[in-house]
Short mmCIF file of C-alpha atoms and ligand atoms in Angstrom, two decimals:
data_model
loop_
_atom_site.label_atom_id
_atom_site.label_comp_id
_atom_site.label_asym_id
_atom_site.label_seq_id
_atom_site.Cartn_x
_atom_site.Cartn_y
_atom_site.Cartn_z
CA MET A 1 -74.66 110.58 -6.09
CA PHE A 2 -75.45 112.19 -9.46
CA ASP A 3 -76.30 109.37 -11.86
CA HIS A 4 -80.04 109.40 -11.14
CA LEU A 5 -80.33 113.10 -12.08
CA GLU A 6 -81.38 114.23 -15.56
CA ARG A 7 -78.46 115.83 -17.37
CA THR A 8 -77.67 117.19 -20.83
CA ARG A 9 -74.02 117.17 -21.88
CA LEU A 10 -73.21 120.82 -22.50
CA ALA A 11 -69.93 121.47 -20.67
CA ALA A 12 -66.43 120.34 -21.64
CA THR A 13 -65.38 118.82 -18.33
CA PRO A 14 -63.16 118.12 -16.51
CA THR A 15 -61.77 121.62 -16.93
CA ALA A 16 -58.02 122.07 -16.47
CA LEU A 17 -56.42 122.80 -13.10
CA GLU A 18 -53.42 125.01 -13.83
CA PRO A 19 -50.65 126.19 -11.54
CA GLY A 20 -50.48 130.00 -11.25
CA PRO A 21 -48.05 132.36 -9.56
CA VAL A 22 -46.98 132.28 -5.92
CA ILE A 23 -48.95 134.89 -3.95
CA GLY A 24 -48.82 136.57 -0.53
CA ALA A 25 -46.52 134.88 1.98
CA GLY A 26 -45.63 132.10 -0.48
CA ALA A 27 -48.95 130.37 -1.22
CA GLN A 28 -49.25 128.52 -4.51
CA LEU A 29 -52.21 129.75 -6.57
CA TRP A 30 -54.03 127.26 -8.78
CA ILE A 31 -56.56 128.24 -11.43
CA LYS A 32 -59.51 125.91 -12.07
CA ARG A 33 -60.38 126.81 -15.64
CA ASP A 34 -64.17 126.89 -15.52
CA ASP A 35 -63.91 129.79 -17.96
CA LEU A 36 -63.18 127.01 -20.47
CA THR A 37 -66.35 124.93 -20.09
CA GLY A 38 -66.91 125.53 -23.79
CA LEU A 39 -70.63 126.24 -24.00
CA GLY A 40 -71.16 129.49 -25.93
CA GLY A 41 -67.81 130.92 -24.83
CA GLY A 42 -67.68 129.12 -21.49
CA GLY A 43 -68.02 130.02 -17.82
CA ASN A 44 -69.46 128.60 -14.62
CA LYS A 45 -73.10 128.55 -15.77
CA ALA A 46 -72.41 125.64 -18.15
CA ARG A 47 -72.16 123.26 -15.17
CA LYS A 48 -75.53 124.42 -13.86
CA LEU A 49 -77.17 124.35 -17.27
CA GLU A 50 -76.29 120.68 -17.75
CA PHE A 51 -78.71 119.80 -14.95
CA LEU A 52 -81.20 122.63 -15.54
CA CYS A 53 -81.58 121.75 -19.21
CA GLY A 54 -81.68 118.04 -18.36
CA ASP A 55 -84.69 118.84 -16.20
CA ALA A 56 -86.22 121.08 -18.90
CA VAL A 57 -85.92 118.40 -21.58
CA ALA A 58 -87.28 115.71 -19.24
CA ARG A 59 -90.31 117.92 -18.59
CA GLY A 60 -90.93 118.41 -22.31
CA SER A 61 -90.27 122.17 -22.26
CA ARG A 62 -89.90 123.88 -25.61
CA ALA A 63 -88.57 127.19 -24.32
CA LEU A 64 -86.00 128.35 -21.77
CA VAL A 65 -86.58 131.60 -19.89
CA THR A 66 -84.11 133.33 -17.66
CA VAL A 67 -83.09 136.70 -16.36
CA GLY A 68 -79.98 138.75 -15.71
CA ALA A 69 -78.08 142.00 -15.73
CA ALA A 70 -77.44 143.70 -19.06
CA GLN A 71 -74.13 141.83 -19.51
CA SER A 72 -75.32 138.53 -18.03
CA ASN A 73 -73.03 135.58 -18.71
CA HIS A 74 -75.75 133.24 -17.50
CA CYS A 75 -78.15 134.60 -20.13
CA ARG A 76 -75.52 134.22 -22.86
CA MET A 77 -74.82 130.58 -21.92
CA THR A 78 -78.55 129.81 -21.64
CA ALA A 79 -78.92 131.17 -25.18
CA ALA A 80 -76.15 128.81 -26.34
CA ALA A 81 -77.73 125.86 -24.49
CA GLY A 82 -81.05 126.55 -26.22
CA ALA A 83 -79.28 126.63 -29.59
CA ALA A 84 -77.57 123.32 -28.83
CA LEU A 85 -80.80 121.66 -27.71
CA GLY A 86 -83.22 123.20 -30.20
CA LEU A 87 -85.18 125.14 -27.59
CA GLU A 88 -86.54 128.69 -27.89
CA VAL A 89 -84.76 131.09 -25.49
CA HIS A 90 -86.15 134.25 -23.89
CA LEU A 91 -83.89 136.50 -21.82
CA VAL A 92 -85.19 139.18 -19.46
CA LEU A 93 -82.48 141.81 -19.07
CA SER A 94 -81.96 144.95 -17.04
CA GLY A 95 -81.57 148.28 -18.82
CA ASP A 96 -82.90 149.48 -22.16
CA GLU A 97 -82.20 148.08 -25.58
CA PRO A 98 -78.90 149.63 -26.75
CA PRO A 99 -78.58 150.94 -30.33
CA VAL A 100 -75.94 148.24 -30.93
CA ALA A 101 -75.55 145.02 -28.95
CA HIS A 102 -72.13 144.32 -27.43
CA GLY A 103 -70.42 141.57 -25.48
CA ASN A 104 -72.77 139.02 -23.96
CA GLN A 105 -75.85 140.60 -25.59
CA LEU A 106 -74.29 140.37 -29.02
CA LEU A 107 -73.51 136.69 -28.47
CA SER A 108 -76.97 135.96 -27.02
CA GLN A 109 -78.54 137.41 -30.17
CA LEU A 110 -76.15 135.44 -32.34
CA PHE A 111 -77.29 132.25 -30.57
CA GLY A 112 -80.85 133.15 -31.60
CA ALA A 113 -82.28 134.20 -28.22
CA GLN A 114 -84.99 136.83 -27.88
CA LEU A 115 -83.92 139.67 -25.59
CA HIS A 116 -86.55 141.43 -23.48
CA PHE A 117 -85.36 144.72 -21.98
CA THR A 118 -87.08 145.80 -18.76
CA GLY A 119 -85.50 149.22 -18.26
CA ALA A 120 -84.70 148.06 -14.70
CA ALA A 121 -81.61 149.44 -12.98
CA GLU A 122 -78.62 147.09 -13.00
CA SER A 123 -79.03 145.51 -9.57
CA HIS A 124 -82.83 145.71 -9.16
CA TRP A 125 -83.16 141.94 -9.15
CA GLY A 126 -86.73 141.93 -7.78
CA GLU A 127 -88.00 143.93 -10.75
CA LEU A 128 -86.34 141.48 -13.13
CA GLU A 129 -87.89 138.49 -11.40
CA ILE A 130 -91.37 140.02 -11.70
CA ALA A 131 -90.80 140.57 -15.43
CA ARG A 132 -89.60 136.96 -15.77
CA GLU A 133 -92.76 135.64 -14.11
CA ALA A 134 -94.97 137.70 -16.46
CA LEU A 135 -93.11 136.48 -19.55
CA THR A 136 -93.16 132.88 -18.32
CA ALA A 137 -96.95 133.10 -17.91
CA GLU A 138 -97.28 134.40 -21.49
CA LEU A 139 -95.18 131.60 -22.95
CA HIS A 140 -97.12 129.10 -20.88
CA ALA A 141 -100.36 130.42 -22.37
CA ASP A 142 -98.76 129.98 -25.81
CA GLY A 143 -98.32 126.27 -25.03
CA LEU A 144 -94.50 126.26 -24.91
CA ALA A 145 -94.27 124.68 -21.44
CA PRO A 146 -91.45 127.14 -20.62
CA TYR A 147 -88.66 126.17 -18.27
CA SER A 148 -88.07 129.31 -16.25
CA MET A 149 -84.84 129.84 -14.30
CA PRO A 150 -84.08 132.49 -11.67
CA ILE A 151 -81.08 134.77 -11.80
CA GLY A 152 -77.82 132.87 -12.23
CA GLY A 153 -79.71 129.59 -12.68
CA SER A 154 -79.32 129.18 -8.92
CA THR A 155 -81.91 126.56 -8.11
CA ALA A 156 -80.90 123.38 -6.29
CA ILE A 157 -80.94 121.54 -9.63
CA GLY A 158 -78.53 124.09 -11.13
CA ALA A 159 -76.30 124.10 -8.07
CA VAL A 160 -75.89 120.31 -8.35
CA GLY A 161 -73.47 121.13 -11.18
CA TYR A 162 -71.08 122.65 -8.66
CA ALA A 163 -71.33 119.76 -6.21
CA LEU A 164 -70.11 117.61 -9.08
CA GLY A 165 -67.54 120.30 -9.91
CA PHE A 166 -66.16 120.08 -6.37
CA VAL A 167 -65.77 116.31 -6.65
CA GLU A 168 -64.02 116.78 -10.01
CA LEU A 169 -61.66 119.35 -8.49
CA LEU A 170 -60.73 117.16 -5.52
CA GLU A 171 -59.96 114.24 -7.84
CA GLN A 172 -57.59 116.50 -9.77
CA CYS A 173 -55.94 117.69 -6.55
CA ALA A 174 -55.43 114.07 -5.49
CA GLU A 175 -53.80 113.28 -8.85
CA ARG A 176 -51.42 116.21 -8.31
CA ARG A 177 -50.88 115.21 -4.69
CA ILE A 178 -51.98 118.57 -3.34
CA GLU A 179 -54.35 119.20 -0.46
CA PRO A 180 -55.52 122.78 -0.96
CA ARG A 181 -56.04 125.01 2.02
CA ALA A 182 -58.94 126.81 0.32
CA VAL A 183 -61.10 126.85 -2.79
CA VAL A 184 -62.21 130.37 -3.64
CA VAL A 185 -65.15 131.22 -5.89
CA THR A 186 -66.63 134.50 -7.10
CA SER A 187 -70.22 134.56 -5.85
CA SER A 188 -73.25 136.48 -7.00
CA SER A 189 -76.52 134.52 -6.94
CA GLY A 190 -74.87 131.95 -4.64
CA GLY A 191 -75.59 128.78 -6.60
CA SER A 192 -71.98 127.96 -7.37
CA HIS A 193 -71.04 128.53 -3.72
CA ALA A 194 -73.94 126.40 -2.44
CA GLY A 195 -73.08 123.58 -4.86
CA LEU A 196 -69.42 123.59 -3.84
CA LEU A 197 -70.43 123.44 -0.16
CA ALA A 198 -72.73 120.50 -0.91
CA GLY A 199 -69.94 118.66 -2.70
CA ARG A 200 -67.62 119.43 0.19
CA ALA A 201 -70.12 118.14 2.79
CA ALA A 202 -70.69 114.99 0.73
CA LEU A 203 -66.97 114.18 0.51
CA ALA A 204 -66.37 115.09 4.16
CA ALA A 205 -69.14 112.65 5.13
CA LEU A 206 -67.22 109.95 3.23
CA GLY A 207 -64.13 110.74 5.32
CA SER A 208 -62.17 112.83 2.81
CA ALA A 209 -60.02 115.75 3.91
CA VAL A 210 -61.68 118.80 2.39
CA PRO A 211 -60.48 122.39 1.87
CA ASP A 212 -62.33 125.48 3.07
CA VAL A 213 -64.72 126.89 0.50
CA LEU A 214 -64.59 130.66 0.46
CA ALA A 215 -66.88 132.93 -1.55
CA ILE A 216 -65.97 136.43 -2.66
CA GLY A 217 -69.31 138.25 -2.91
CA VAL A 218 -69.72 140.60 -5.86
CA ALA A 219 -73.44 141.42 -5.56
CA LYS A 220 -75.62 142.68 -2.73
CA GLY A 221 -79.12 141.45 -2.06
CA VAL A 222 -79.39 139.11 -5.03
CA ASN A 223 -81.42 136.81 -2.84
CA ALA A 224 -84.78 137.97 -4.26
CA GLY A 225 -86.78 134.78 -4.23
CA LEU A 226 -83.76 132.60 -3.65
CA PRO A 227 -83.11 130.52 -0.54
CA ASP A 228 -79.93 131.30 1.36
CA VAL A 229 -76.72 129.40 0.76
CA VAL A 230 -77.24 126.86 3.58
CA GLU A 231 -80.79 126.11 2.48
CA LEU A 232 -79.76 125.85 -1.17
CA GLY A 233 -76.78 123.61 -0.34
CA ASN A 234 -78.99 121.33 1.76
CA ALA A 235 -81.49 121.12 -1.11
CA VAL A 236 -78.59 120.02 -3.34
CA LEU A 237 -77.67 117.31 -0.80
CA ASP A 238 -81.32 116.18 -0.86
CA LEU A 239 -81.18 115.89 -4.67
CA MET A 240 -78.01 113.79 -4.21
CA GLU A 241 -80.08 111.63 -1.84
CA LEU A 242 -77.78 112.47 1.07
CA HIS A 243 -80.58 113.43 3.44
CA ASP A 244 -78.48 112.92 6.57
CA THR A 245 -75.61 115.11 5.41
CA ARG A 246 -76.14 118.82 6.09
CA ILE A 247 -74.22 122.05 5.48
CA ASP A 248 -72.74 123.44 8.68
CA PRO A 249 -73.67 127.16 8.73
CA ASP A 250 -70.20 127.84 10.19
CA ASP A 251 -68.70 126.62 6.91
CA VAL A 252 -70.44 129.37 4.93
CA GLU A 253 -68.04 132.23 4.42
CA VAL A 254 -68.89 135.10 2.07
CA ASP A 255 -66.31 137.86 2.06
CA THR A 256 -68.12 140.98 0.84
CA ARG A 257 -65.24 143.42 1.23
CA TRP A 258 -64.32 143.31 -2.46
CA ILE A 259 -67.64 144.45 -4.01
CA GLY A 260 -66.80 148.14 -3.77
CA GLU A 261 -69.76 150.45 -4.24
CA ASP A 262 -72.08 147.88 -5.77
CA TYR A 263 -72.57 145.10 -8.30
CA ALA A 264 -70.99 145.85 -11.70
CA ILE A 265 -69.31 149.04 -10.46
CA PRO A 266 -65.59 148.45 -11.01
CA THR A 267 -63.10 148.67 -8.16
CA VAL A 268 -59.45 149.71 -8.24
CA ALA A 269 -58.40 146.32 -6.79
CA GLY A 270 -60.63 144.40 -9.22
CA ASP A 271 -59.22 146.26 -12.19
CA ALA A 272 -55.69 145.62 -10.94
CA ALA A 273 -56.54 141.91 -10.71
CA VAL A 274 -57.88 141.90 -14.29
CA ARG A 275 -54.58 143.38 -15.49
CA TRP A 276 -52.44 141.15 -13.24
CA ALA A 277 -54.11 137.95 -14.47
CA ALA A 278 -53.85 139.02 -18.10
CA GLU A 279 -50.15 139.79 -17.73
CA GLN A 280 -49.26 136.81 -15.50
CA GLY A 281 -50.87 134.04 -17.47
CA GLY A 282 -52.99 135.37 -20.31
CA TRP A 283 -56.06 134.72 -18.14
CA LEU A 284 -59.11 136.76 -19.14
CA LEU A 285 -61.08 138.06 -16.17
CA ASP A 286 -63.88 140.65 -16.18
CA ARG A 287 -64.56 143.74 -14.05
CA THR A 288 -67.90 142.59 -12.59
CA TYR A 289 -67.16 139.03 -11.46
CA SER A 290 -63.86 137.23 -11.79
CA GLY A 291 -61.70 140.38 -11.51
CA LYS A 292 -63.27 141.29 -8.16
CA GLY A 293 -63.12 137.63 -7.14
CA LEU A 294 -59.40 137.39 -7.78
CA SER A 295 -58.87 140.75 -6.06
CA GLY A 296 -60.32 139.02 -3.00
CA VAL A 297 -57.88 136.11 -3.29
CA LEU A 298 -54.91 138.47 -3.67
CA GLY A 299 -56.19 140.68 -0.86
CA LEU A 300 -56.63 137.73 1.50
CA ALA A 301 -53.16 136.48 0.58
CA ALA A 302 -51.73 139.92 1.38
CA GLU A 303 -53.53 139.83 4.74
CA GLY A 304 -51.84 136.53 5.56
CA ARG A 305 -54.89 134.26 5.30
CA PHE A 306 -52.83 131.74 3.32
CA GLY A 307 -49.45 130.61 4.64
CA HIS A 308 -46.15 129.71 3.00
CA GLY A 309 -46.56 126.51 0.98
CA ASP A 310 -50.36 126.52 1.09
CA ASP A 311 -52.17 125.59 -2.10
CA VAL A 312 -55.11 127.86 -2.94
CA VAL A 313 -57.51 127.16 -5.81
CA PHE A 314 -59.30 130.04 -7.54
CA ILE A 315 -62.25 128.86 -9.59
CA HIS A 316 -62.11 130.98 -12.72
CA THR A 317 -65.82 131.40 -13.43
CA GLY A 318 -65.31 133.17 -16.77
CA GLY A 319 -66.87 136.42 -17.96
CA TRP A 320 -64.55 137.42 -20.83
CA PRO A 321 -67.33 138.53 -23.26
CA ALA A 322 -68.02 141.56 -21.03
CA LEU A 323 -64.53 142.82 -21.93
CA PHE A 324 -66.06 143.61 -25.34
CA ALA A 325 -68.92 145.70 -23.93
CA PRO A 326 -68.49 149.48 -23.53
CA GLY A 327 -66.25 150.12 -20.52
CA GLY A 328 -65.41 146.43 -20.31
CA VAL A 329 -61.65 146.86 -20.13
CA PRO A 330 -60.12 148.85 -17.27
CA GLY A 331 -58.87 152.21 -18.58
C1 PLP B 1 -72.62 134.08 -12.62
C2 PLP B 1 -71.18 134.33 -12.46
C3 PLP B 1 -70.57 134.22 -11.20
C4 PLP B 1 -71.33 133.94 -9.93
O1 PLP B 1 -71.91 132.67 -9.88
P1 PLP B 1 -73.19 132.44 -8.96
O2 PLP B 1 -73.44 131.00 -9.01
O3 PLP B 1 -74.30 133.26 -9.58
O4 PLP B 1 -72.90 132.97 -7.60
C5 PLP B 1 -69.21 134.42 -11.12
N1 PLP B 1 -68.48 134.73 -12.20
C6 PLP B 1 -69.03 134.86 -13.43
C7 PLP B 1 -68.15 135.22 -14.57
C8 PLP B 1 -70.41 134.66 -13.60
O5 PLP B 1 -70.94 134.80 -14.81
#
């Protein structure tokens, strides 16, 4: 289903599936360690970048362009991918250039990427996309054949990485003889969610028992220029040449109750989850993504969504470098 697709090896996979604490009414939490994909400090974007960069290299691109919030993990991992592959990297970021770079920005610079600050407010994704298009046109005129990726790398080609990730996860569950009730992922641009749903639909079509895929939404209105999750997941299935397998819209569940005020504005529950994970298992979550995501898992467990003896997998999407940005650690 994947072998015909261009791919660069950038991620250290399979990532570990670790048992965590018992939560809620007695559900067993499992942590899928996609924070440990290796590339430039790791995180979920490494799986997408394997296919995105495979496509870029196949097209003869000499530069990667992408876009993100000031502390974008996707931008940081794109910078690392460019370093690994010998490609120029340009990052379009929200906000103004700070006097000193921290966290993901510091690492992106260390990987040799050029940072372009737009002055855009943190969640003004449309403004960022316009700036990306302008920069892409410039680099094109310079003859670099730029490979330009939207926010989060959430094209169908990128999301293929998470269809493969879902297959990997279900193989690990089979080895451990567990049949999880749910797989929960922190969702922002929706590519990881769409890819997981595509992998789920593909395995279900082969007759496998598959868990629910549940997204905890941490951003509003990211969709600027992006297809919705069903459309994106179906495009992934098309790339896998499974044209008769489709995502059932009823299987798309995005729980948006854990965002709080907005993207990147910390919540009390998210901060509590960051501390809980650090103390329970030495797991490093962040306040923008994985902390809010886990707060959703714990909140759902407390509401009784998962029963006694259920296995629940939380995909740890990473984000630790943001802990080293100003305000990165809950006070
Ligand atoms: C990008 C990111 C997400 C969200 O993934 P999407 O595919 O954009 O929805 C979740 N957690 C972390 C740490 C991320 O960097």
